[in-house]
């Protein structure tokens, strides 16, 4: 596990900072009140370590537009309000302000720092984001599933540096340096060697304080990444992996351990300031992280999570029954979590206080709060400069107009099963692949997770309101997935629709966005596959015939069985067409002009019974 000089830079920075801070002032601050001013130099028994964390940045350097750029805040009177948030200029300011007065401060992330990024970062294979994270002084992150979008070799380049193997260096005379913080991947091994592809853990050290970080991504990563991205890799059980390395750290004398895990949960409320420990610890959160947290060794003191893009600070009991902190800071740099870890110098462990079920019991330690990265604070000038530099390189491509819209067309920002932008994308895919020589598609399906933003009416630059630029359409569909058309029987089509709400998707349904002409009813009062009312499924007014063959358009991720859609992966006679982004832009161009902009499509294809 020898680290390259690149990987060592973060620890060197931490150690250099430690040397710089070992001043008289720092020593005095660390002394018990009674010892100060009496010539004693015994440090206090405990020291407060600040842990700042965030997750799922997805290369959003500029503030996300529209509803994707707000967080929901519950007000004192019970109402909720949308607060504009995010953008690295503000994230950097927030983190730098939060660190003031905290000699022991660590900044960690829960994965998906890159991938599915807007054009400003995506066009340059996320080099701008890594550069920004270096400047923000990120100390450590785990890998998320999106770190594998371009495969393990590209991930290694993001860690170690070097120019892109195909596109070379983007700026003359400048070589990409790579991340000066370690990317951790404890549960991702090379199929041939059986060894982790990156460091499984790292230890942060300062003045005798040692905190270990173990990083894992969700075991199900291969189901949600294209096959190419995970080729030659094996993904292991999160609990087993964390427990194995927690033991290893413990044997090395590292008793304080934080797990960075790219898997998450769903709080009962979307408000970032919702109390998910009401009425009792962890009562207000569900989803995969709840079971994982209950299985991770009590040696681990806190879990920083991600993946679900939700905001929560909860305590879920560990296997010994003691409360343990589980946090997540939404997505796109809109929030950060500030956690106080009280480190006991004698036991070398984090002090964890028992939480009584009573709501009025004393607060537990660690203490943790989510804070909004507001846009009414000063911008960090180094981030403004970084954005301007890369924007200059991206401008010739980013600013090209693709079409015109009459109002916001919501995708990522819509919580409804059927999204206006989902309909628009599916229609674009059907239109592009319906001609006989392009595949002869009669219906198209789009995975909801592939819609990464909203189409926003307000201008993002100087293009004017209602103009959709290439940069904006790229931000909606940044994967540039190739489109496919396959043969599926009517029976397989029905099964695919049932797989939206059953099997691995039962607890958290993934509702496919469908093209014009396909209609059906979803009855959410029922369970599993029965939620799809099969008698209502019609294509252009006709019932689906189980024995008939249909030509179905979808991106390569879905036709590979991604997101738990095994039925879609069973298609035959595959034809590969243009990319999803090309079809989307072609549709915008064909169906809109400045004088006749595109209106948001009606959402009347899926009837939902709640």
XYZ file of C-alpha atoms in Angstrom:
610
model
C 0.000 0.000 0.000
C 2.827 2.412 -0.768
C 1.404 5.786 -1.677
C 2.610 7.878 -4.582
C 3.936 11.366 -3.759
C 0.537 12.647 -4.926
C -1.293 10.608 -2.316
C 1.092 11.753 0.392
C 0.513 15.415 -0.257
C -2.616 15.609 1.888
C -0.905 14.051 4.905
C 2.126 16.292 4.361
C -0.195 19.285 4.332
C -1.874 18.118 7.557
C 1.504 17.525 9.264
C 2.840 20.897 8.092
C -0.293 22.554 9.437
C 0.190 20.673 12.705
C 3.751 21.975 13.004
C 2.575 25.499 12.303
C -0.171 25.329 14.901
C 1.947 23.936 17.743
C 2.224 27.438 19.104
C 1.956 28.588 22.694
C -1.597 29.752 21.927
C -2.635 26.334 20.688
C -1.107 24.646 23.744
C -2.820 27.067 26.092
C -6.145 26.477 24.352
C -5.730 22.732 24.835
C -5.042 23.011 28.577
C -7.649 22.525 31.284
C -8.812 25.855 32.666
C -7.107 25.221 36.010
C -3.728 24.500 34.420
C -3.478 27.636 32.315
C -1.157 30.350 33.578
C 0.495 28.137 36.242
C 3.467 26.943 34.217
C 1.898 23.502 33.640
C 2.045 22.064 30.117
C -0.247 19.080 30.567
C -2.702 19.065 27.680
C -6.363 18.548 28.516
C -7.656 14.997 28.716
C -10.006 15.666 25.776
C -9.662 17.714 22.621
C -12.493 18.721 20.277
C -11.882 17.744 16.665
C -14.033 19.454 14.037
C -15.206 17.218 11.185
C -16.612 19.155 8.208
C -18.234 16.961 5.572
C -20.236 17.054 2.353
C -21.166 14.596 -0.405
C -22.420 14.233 -3.987
C -20.875 17.412 -5.388
C -21.055 15.997 -8.959
C -18.771 18.687 -10.350
C -21.256 21.498 -9.589
C -18.718 24.313 -9.453
C -21.221 27.007 -10.418
C -24.417 27.336 -8.363
C -26.964 24.778 -9.660
C -29.818 26.454 -11.555
C -33.533 26.270 -10.796
C -35.035 24.003 -8.144
C -31.905 21.790 -8.189
C -30.111 24.756 -6.567
C -32.311 25.119 -3.477
C -32.674 23.388 -0.106
C -35.921 23.094 1.805
C -35.913 24.772 5.220
C -38.617 24.224 7.830
C -39.666 27.498 9.461
C -40.618 28.032 13.122
C -44.315 28.208 12.167
C -44.166 24.806 10.442
C -44.137 26.132 6.877
C -41.262 25.350 4.512
C -39.274 27.669 2.287
C -36.814 27.078 -0.576
C -33.394 28.618 0.095
C -30.970 29.111 -2.854
C -27.736 27.267 -2.046
C -24.527 25.807 -3.449
C -21.661 26.705 -5.752
C -17.990 26.211 -4.828
C -17.375 29.951 -4.449
C -19.750 29.834 -1.471
C -18.793 26.335 -0.289
C -15.149 27.425 0.021
C -16.171 30.545 1.967
C -18.424 28.508 4.284
C -15.775 25.864 5.033
C -13.007 28.430 5.583
C -15.211 30.426 7.973
C -16.260 27.259 9.829
C -12.610 26.237 10.406
C -11.721 29.507 12.168
C -10.938 28.943 15.844
C -10.660 25.145 15.355
C -7.013 24.088 15.466
C -8.122 20.472 14.960
C -10.260 20.460 11.806
C -10.705 17.773 9.150
C -12.706 18.074 5.908
C -14.034 14.804 4.486
C -16.440 13.804 1.715
C -18.870 10.953 1.084
C -18.224 10.260 -2.616
C -19.558 11.299 -6.043
C -17.355 14.388 -6.073
C -17.162 13.922 -9.853
C -19.273 12.303 -12.573
C -22.638 13.379 -14.018
C -21.114 16.865 -13.890
C -22.221 20.044 -15.663
C -20.306 20.949 -18.830
C -17.845 23.258 -17.038
C -16.347 20.214 -15.290
C -17.591 17.328 -17.443
C -16.096 18.660 -20.659
C -12.639 18.438 -19.046
C -13.087 15.007 -17.439
C -13.629 16.686 -14.046
C -10.120 18.120 -13.736
C -11.634 21.515 -12.706
C -13.467 19.868 -9.782
C -10.379 18.065 -8.484
C -8.482 21.370 -8.699
C -11.248 23.127 -6.736
C -11.285 20.402 -4.043
C -7.504 20.728 -3.668
C -7.929 24.479 -3.087
C -10.789 23.878 -0.621
C -8.351 21.670 1.379
C -10.393 18.479 1.256
C -8.478 15.961 3.410
C -10.112 12.700 2.305
C -13.051 11.270 0.344
C -14.459 7.873 -0.415
C -15.267 6.838 -3.965
C -18.920 6.896 -5.006
C -20.508 5.016 -7.904
C -19.983 7.998 -10.251
C -16.234 7.908 -9.681
C -16.424 4.761 -11.866
C -18.314 6.349 -14.791
C -15.130 6.432 -16.877
C -13.518 3.300 -15.388
C -10.768 2.514 -12.889
C -7.910 3.810 -15.087
C -9.482 7.280 -15.293
C -10.170 7.221 -11.535
C -6.479 6.444 -10.931
C -5.589 9.449 -13.148
C -7.825 11.726 -11.065
C -5.905 10.536 -7.992
C -2.376 10.536 -9.395
C -2.482 13.236 -12.088
C -1.300 13.284 -15.679
C -3.041 14.593 -18.787
C -5.996 12.792 -20.388
C -4.832 9.815 -22.518
C -6.956 10.889 -25.518
C -7.502 14.640 -25.167
C -4.126 15.481 -23.632
C -3.525 18.600 -21.551
C -6.208 21.292 -21.621
C -3.979 24.254 -20.799
C -0.688 24.918 -22.523
C 2.325 24.266 -20.324
C 0.146 22.915 -17.506
C -0.004 19.274 -16.419
C -2.962 18.034 -14.375
C -1.636 17.421 -10.853
C -4.324 15.016 -9.587
C -5.985 15.006 -6.172
C -3.798 15.990 -3.218
C -6.240 14.151 -0.917
C -6.607 10.369 -0.833
C -9.552 8.723 -2.572
C -10.491 5.645 -0.487
C -11.969 2.445 -1.956
C -11.842 -0.274 0.717
C -14.527 -2.496 -0.833
C -13.433 -2.230 -4.489
C -10.809 -4.782 -5.495
C -9.055 -5.761 -8.697
C -10.530 -9.057 -9.953
C -7.052 -10.409 -10.785
C -5.043 -9.389 -7.701
C -7.855 -9.263 -5.123
C -6.303 -6.050 -3.750
C -8.140 -2.720 -3.238
C -7.695 -0.492 -6.302
C -6.974 2.531 -4.075
C -6.111 2.971 -0.382
C -8.772 1.360 1.861
C -8.169 3.827 4.704
C -6.076 6.773 5.837
C -5.132 8.111 9.273
C -5.299 11.829 10.078
C -2.731 12.816 12.724
C -2.001 15.972 14.676
C -0.256 16.523 18.029
C -0.833 12.902 19.015
C -4.520 12.934 17.953
C -5.179 10.121 15.457
C -8.427 9.559 13.530
C -8.812 6.794 10.977
C -11.051 7.094 7.894
C -12.340 4.021 6.025
C -13.985 4.659 2.642
C -16.495 2.389 0.866
C -19.022 2.754 -1.937
C -22.295 0.876 -2.202
C -21.915 -2.820 -3.026
C -24.530 -2.395 -5.763
C -22.354 0.011 -7.807
C -22.181 -2.403 -10.814
C -26.008 -2.221 -11.121
C -25.973 1.552 -11.520
C -22.834 2.143 -13.620
C -22.264 1.069 -17.243
C -20.521 -2.307 -17.576
C -17.422 -0.622 -19.035
C -16.957 1.522 -15.940
C -16.676 -1.459 -13.568
C -14.833 -3.874 -15.867
C -12.272 -5.994 -14.002
C -13.488 -4.812 -10.576
C -15.205 -6.559 -7.678
C -17.447 -4.732 -5.191
C -17.736 -6.200 -1.693
C -20.208 -6.077 1.204
C -20.019 -2.698 2.954
C -20.428 -4.007 6.530
C -17.876 -6.835 6.219
C -15.325 -4.531 4.595
C -15.651 -1.727 7.146
C -15.493 -4.172 10.078
C -12.365 -5.816 8.634
C -10.480 -2.516 8.329
C -11.823 -1.158 11.641
C -10.153 -4.198 13.285
C -6.938 -3.495 11.378
C -6.902 0.163 12.489
C -7.708 -0.853 16.062
C -4.709 -3.230 16.061
C -2.542 -0.301 14.912
C -3.678 1.708 17.933
C -6.129 3.886 15.986
C -9.235 3.832 18.215
C -11.094 6.799 16.698
C -12.616 5.780 13.354
C -14.982 7.485 10.917
C -16.487 5.610 7.977
C -17.136 7.494 4.723
C -19.782 5.455 2.927
C -21.390 6.209 -0.399
C -24.803 4.821 0.500
C -27.613 6.585 2.269
C -31.138 6.813 3.506
C -34.365 8.738 3.130
C -35.513 11.002 5.965
C -39.263 11.352 6.510
C -39.024 15.050 5.575
C -37.084 16.791 2.801
C -36.285 19.758 5.077
C -32.570 19.824 5.858
C -33.304 20.912 9.471
C -35.798 18.085 10.156
C -35.161 16.149 13.377
C -34.804 12.536 12.233
C -34.301 11.405 15.848
C -37.937 12.067 16.665
C -39.618 10.545 18.596
C -36.573 8.289 19.217
C -33.069 7.786 17.776
C -33.166 7.116 14.018
C -36.980 6.880 13.874
C -37.232 9.442 11.088
C -34.963 7.740 8.567
C -35.319 4.646 6.367
C -33.392 3.113 3.486
C -30.241 0.991 3.062
C -28.054 2.975 5.473
C -30.231 2.072 8.475
C -29.422 -1.659 8.230
C -25.792 -1.016 7.294
C -25.322 1.298 10.306
C -26.755 -1.366 12.610
C -24.174 -3.871 11.332
C -21.008 -1.752 11.367
C -18.657 -2.439 14.294
C -18.956 -0.225 17.403
C -15.231 0.542 16.810
C -16.501 3.046 14.217
C -17.554 6.327 15.867
C -19.481 8.096 13.078
C -20.717 7.530 9.526
C -20.578 10.203 6.822
C -22.918 9.003 4.049
C -24.163 10.032 0.594
C -25.720 8.724 -2.634
C -29.385 9.543 -1.899
C -28.823 13.344 -2.105
C -30.776 13.757 1.132
C -30.004 15.882 4.197
C -29.965 14.314 7.649
C -28.159 14.182 10.979
C -29.415 11.086 12.810
C -28.293 8.730 15.523
C -28.773 5.044 14.689
C -27.799 2.534 17.399
C -24.638 0.518 16.685
C -24.541 -3.294 17.287
C -23.748 -2.641 20.974
C -26.911 -0.537 21.251
C -25.066 2.775 21.629
C -26.174 5.819 19.615
C -23.930 6.608 16.657
C -24.020 9.550 14.320
C -25.068 9.110 10.654
C -24.954 12.254 8.494
C -25.563 13.381 4.913
C -25.375 16.893 3.416
C -27.795 16.845 0.468
C -25.881 17.300 -2.822
C -24.198 19.756 -5.217
C -22.390 21.578 -2.346
C -25.660 23.038 -1.015
C -24.976 22.000 2.604
C -22.060 20.998 4.778
C -22.155 19.090 8.061
C -20.221 20.389 11.082
C -19.556 17.633 13.630
C -17.642 17.888 16.904
C -15.734 14.711 17.734
C -14.485 14.813 21.329
C -11.204 12.886 21.380
C -10.025 11.346 24.657
C -6.211 11.399 24.778
C -6.082 8.567 27.325
C -8.323 6.063 25.521
C -7.466 7.507 22.054
C -11.167 7.132 21.297
C -14.108 9.424 20.583
C -16.352 10.019 23.583
C -19.820 8.744 22.718
C -22.543 9.556 25.259
C -25.575 7.287 25.618
C -28.775 8.880 24.319
C -31.910 8.200 26.294
C -35.086 7.741 24.306
C -36.518 10.817 26.019
C -36.441 13.824 23.697
C -35.319 15.980 26.597
C -32.216 13.948 27.458
C -28.845 15.672 27.327
C -27.404 16.080 23.833
C -25.246 13.226 22.616
C -21.650 13.585 21.618
C -20.635 13.834 18.812
C -22.718 16.956 18.229
C -23.542 17.551 14.575
C -25.479 20.107 12.506
C -26.142 20.655 8.784
C -25.532 24.227 7.583
C -26.769 25.840 4.351
C -24.127 27.041 1.892
C -25.975 30.325 1.345
C -25.417 32.576 -1.650
C -25.621 35.836 0.313
C -22.056 35.462 1.648
C -18.831 36.624 -0.004
C -17.534 34.504 -2.889
C -14.108 32.896 -2.526
C -12.046 34.791 -5.119
C -9.770 31.830 -5.895
C -12.865 29.816 -6.860
C -14.250 32.708 -8.950
C -10.911 32.815 -10.795
C -10.888 29.028 -11.296
C -14.448 29.064 -12.724
C -13.622 31.984 -15.034
C -10.477 30.241 -16.324
C -12.267 27.002 -17.222
C -15.333 28.881 -18.531
C -13.083 30.659 -21.037
C -11.922 27.254 -22.324
C -15.489 25.865 -22.387
C -17.252 28.946 -23.814
C -17.019 28.194 -27.560
C -18.895 24.906 -27.020
C -21.023 25.771 -23.977
C -22.715 28.888 -25.331
C -24.053 27.413 -28.600
C -27.897 27.714 -28.645
C -29.778 24.408 -29.102
C -33.409 25.486 -28.781
C -35.961 27.638 -26.975
C -38.331 26.989 -24.051
C -41.354 28.962 -22.847
C -40.950 28.149 -19.126
C -38.935 25.984 -16.693
C -39.130 22.280 -17.617
C -38.428 20.410 -14.400
C -36.485 17.167 -14.247
C -34.109 16.725 -11.298
C -36.087 19.265 -9.318
C -39.401 17.418 -9.777
C -40.411 14.919 -7.078
C -43.332 13.543 -9.145
C -43.036 10.021 -10.629
C -43.609 11.465 -14.120
C -41.447 14.527 -14.791
C -42.045 17.072 -17.593
C -38.377 16.878 -18.610
C -38.500 13.066 -18.476
C -41.322 13.122 -21.020
C -39.405 15.538 -23.235
C -36.269 13.349 -23.187
C -38.221 10.133 -23.888
C -40.052 11.848 -26.784
C -36.725 13.029 -28.219
C -35.348 9.488 -28.035
C -38.423 7.989 -29.705
C -38.434 10.563 -32.495
C -34.737 10.076 -33.227
C -34.929 6.273 -33.282
C -38.389 5.694 -34.850
C -37.259 5.793 -38.516
C -36.789 2.247 -39.896
C -33.108 2.864 -40.679
C -32.501 4.238 -37.151
C -33.992 1.273 -35.287
C -37.752 1.437 -35.846
C -38.567 2.210 -32.182
C -42.225 2.368 -31.132
C -41.638 3.397 -27.490
C -38.750 4.880 -25.451
C -37.784 4.579 -21.766
C -35.546 6.976 -19.806
C -34.114 6.213 -16.339
C -35.031 8.992 -13.860
C -31.534 9.055 -12.291
C -30.049 10.016 -15.666
C -31.848 13.383 -15.618
C -29.316 15.521 -13.767
C -30.871 19.020 -13.790
C -33.875 21.097 -14.853
C -34.133 23.096 -18.070
C -34.361 26.616 -16.672
C -36.029 29.516 -18.503
C -33.854 32.224 -16.896
C -30.605 32.850 -18.774
C -27.472 31.305 -17.251
C -25.200 33.697 -19.162
C -25.600 36.249 -21.923
C -27.703 33.973 -24.172
C -31.062 35.495 -23.128
C -34.059 34.034 -21.241
C -35.614 30.903 -22.734
C -32.543 29.946 -24.794
C -31.237 26.427 -24.140
C -27.469 26.357 -24.637
C -25.311 23.286 -25.266
C -23.916 23.737 -21.753
C -27.431 23.577 -20.283
C -28.526 20.526 -22.280
C -25.224 18.818 -21.385
C -25.917 19.498 -17.698
C -29.279 17.712 -18.055
C -27.718 14.654 -19.801
C -23.991 14.646 -19.027
C -23.254 10.942 -19.510
C -23.395 11.031 -23.321
C -24.830 7.506 -23.198
C -25.170 5.829 -26.575
C -28.791 5.033 -27.456
C -29.934 1.510 -28.307
C -33.048 -0.038 -29.858
C -33.897 -3.635 -28.919
C -36.618 -6.246 -29.437
C -38.719 -6.929 -26.335
C -41.901 -8.975 -26.071
C -45.038 -7.417 -24.622
C -44.571 -9.709 -21.610
C -41.034 -8.368 -21.066
C -42.320 -4.799 -21.340
C -44.891 -5.464 -18.615
C -42.213 -7.101 -16.417
C -39.943 -4.062 -16.900
C -42.720 -1.726 -15.728
C -43.270 -3.990 -12.695
C -39.533 -3.903 -11.903
C -39.890 -0.130 -11.307
C -41.721 -0.849 -8.052
C -40.647 -4.368 -7.049
C -37.483 -6.322 -6.264
C -34.521 -4.033 -5.603
C -36.732 -1.023 -6.458
C -39.646 -1.852 -4.130
C -38.548 0.275 -1.164
C -37.466 3.187 -3.341
C -39.241 3.008 -6.734
C -37.437 4.044 -9.923
C -40.183 5.229 -12.267
C -39.119 5.132 -15.921
C -39.946 8.196 -17.984
C -41.976 7.073 -21.003
C -42.518 8.448 -24.503
C -45.817 9.759 -25.863
C -48.347 7.011 -26.538
C -47.553 4.723 -23.587
C -50.078 5.048 -20.756
C -50.823 3.042 -17.596
C -51.917 3.316 -13.954
C -49.635 2.966 -10.946
C -51.472 2.056 -7.733
C -49.116 2.897 -4.850
C -51.623 1.649 -2.265
C -50.624 -1.892 -3.294
C -47.306 -3.708 -2.769
C -44.536 -4.749 -5.180
C -45.324 -5.677 -8.789
C -49.090 -5.416 -8.098
C -48.653 -1.628 -8.064
C -48.611 -1.708 -11.879
C -52.227 -2.180 -12.985
C -51.456 -4.445 -15.957
C -54.900 -4.109 -17.558
C -54.301 -0.374 -18.026
C -51.012 -0.606 -19.987
C -51.627 0.676 -23.502
C -49.476 1.797 -26.424
C -51.217 4.287 -28.693
C -54.552 3.242 -27.211
C -54.039 -0.512 -27.717
C -53.453 -3.031 -24.938
C -49.932 -4.491 -24.873
C -49.913 -7.968 -26.428
C -47.663 -10.261 -24.312
C -46.726 -12.366 -27.366
C -45.984 -9.483 -29.739
C -42.468 -8.061 -30.309
C -41.902 -4.322 -29.807
C -38.880 -2.220 -30.785
C -37.884 -0.282 -27.654
C -35.455 2.663 -27.446
C -33.357 3.270 -24.297
C -29.828 4.280 -23.369
C -27.057 1.687 -23.065
C -27.239 1.829 -19.269
C -30.852 0.575 -19.280
C -30.325 -1.907 -22.117
C -27.522 -3.361 -19.953
C -30.106 -4.079 -17.222
C -29.048 -1.116 -15.051
C -31.089 0.148 -12.073
C -32.591 -3.309 -11.465
C -34.296 -3.540 -14.889
C -33.260 -7.105 -15.776
C -36.170 -7.335 -18.262
C -34.769 -4.439 -20.306
C -31.369 -6.166 -20.320
C -32.939 -9.204 -22.013
C -33.556 -7.357 -25.311
C -32.368 -8.848 -28.618
C -31.465 -7.523 -32.103
C -29.729 -4.518 -30.593
C -29.017 -1.529 -32.800
C -26.746 1.216 -31.414
C -27.697 4.760 -32.431
C -26.623 8.329 -31.677
C -25.951 9.573 -28.133
C -28.803 10.627 -25.826
C -27.457 14.197 -25.830
C -27.367 14.395 -29.645
C -30.992 13.209 -29.882
C -32.066 15.647 -27.159
C -30.403 18.609 -28.902
C -31.779 17.561 -32.317
C -35.310 17.475 -30.840
C -34.954 20.919 -29.215
C -33.722 22.333 -32.510
C -36.523 20.704 -34.566
C -39.371 21.663 -32.238
C -38.618 25.210 -31.117
C -37.797 28.645 -32.430
C -37.384 32.007 -30.705
C -40.947 32.954 -31.742
C -42.412 29.494 -31.000
C -40.596 28.158 -27.907
C -41.260 24.680 -26.505
C -43.806 24.551 -23.656
C -43.367 22.036 -20.790
C -45.060 18.771 -21.871
C -48.149 17.632 -19.985
C -47.598 14.858 -17.440
C -50.588 12.655 -18.262
C -48.965 9.348 -19.232
C -48.790 7.679 -15.832
C -51.884 7.861 -13.621
C -50.794 7.529 -9.980
C -53.137 6.288 -7.245
C -51.706 7.236 -3.823
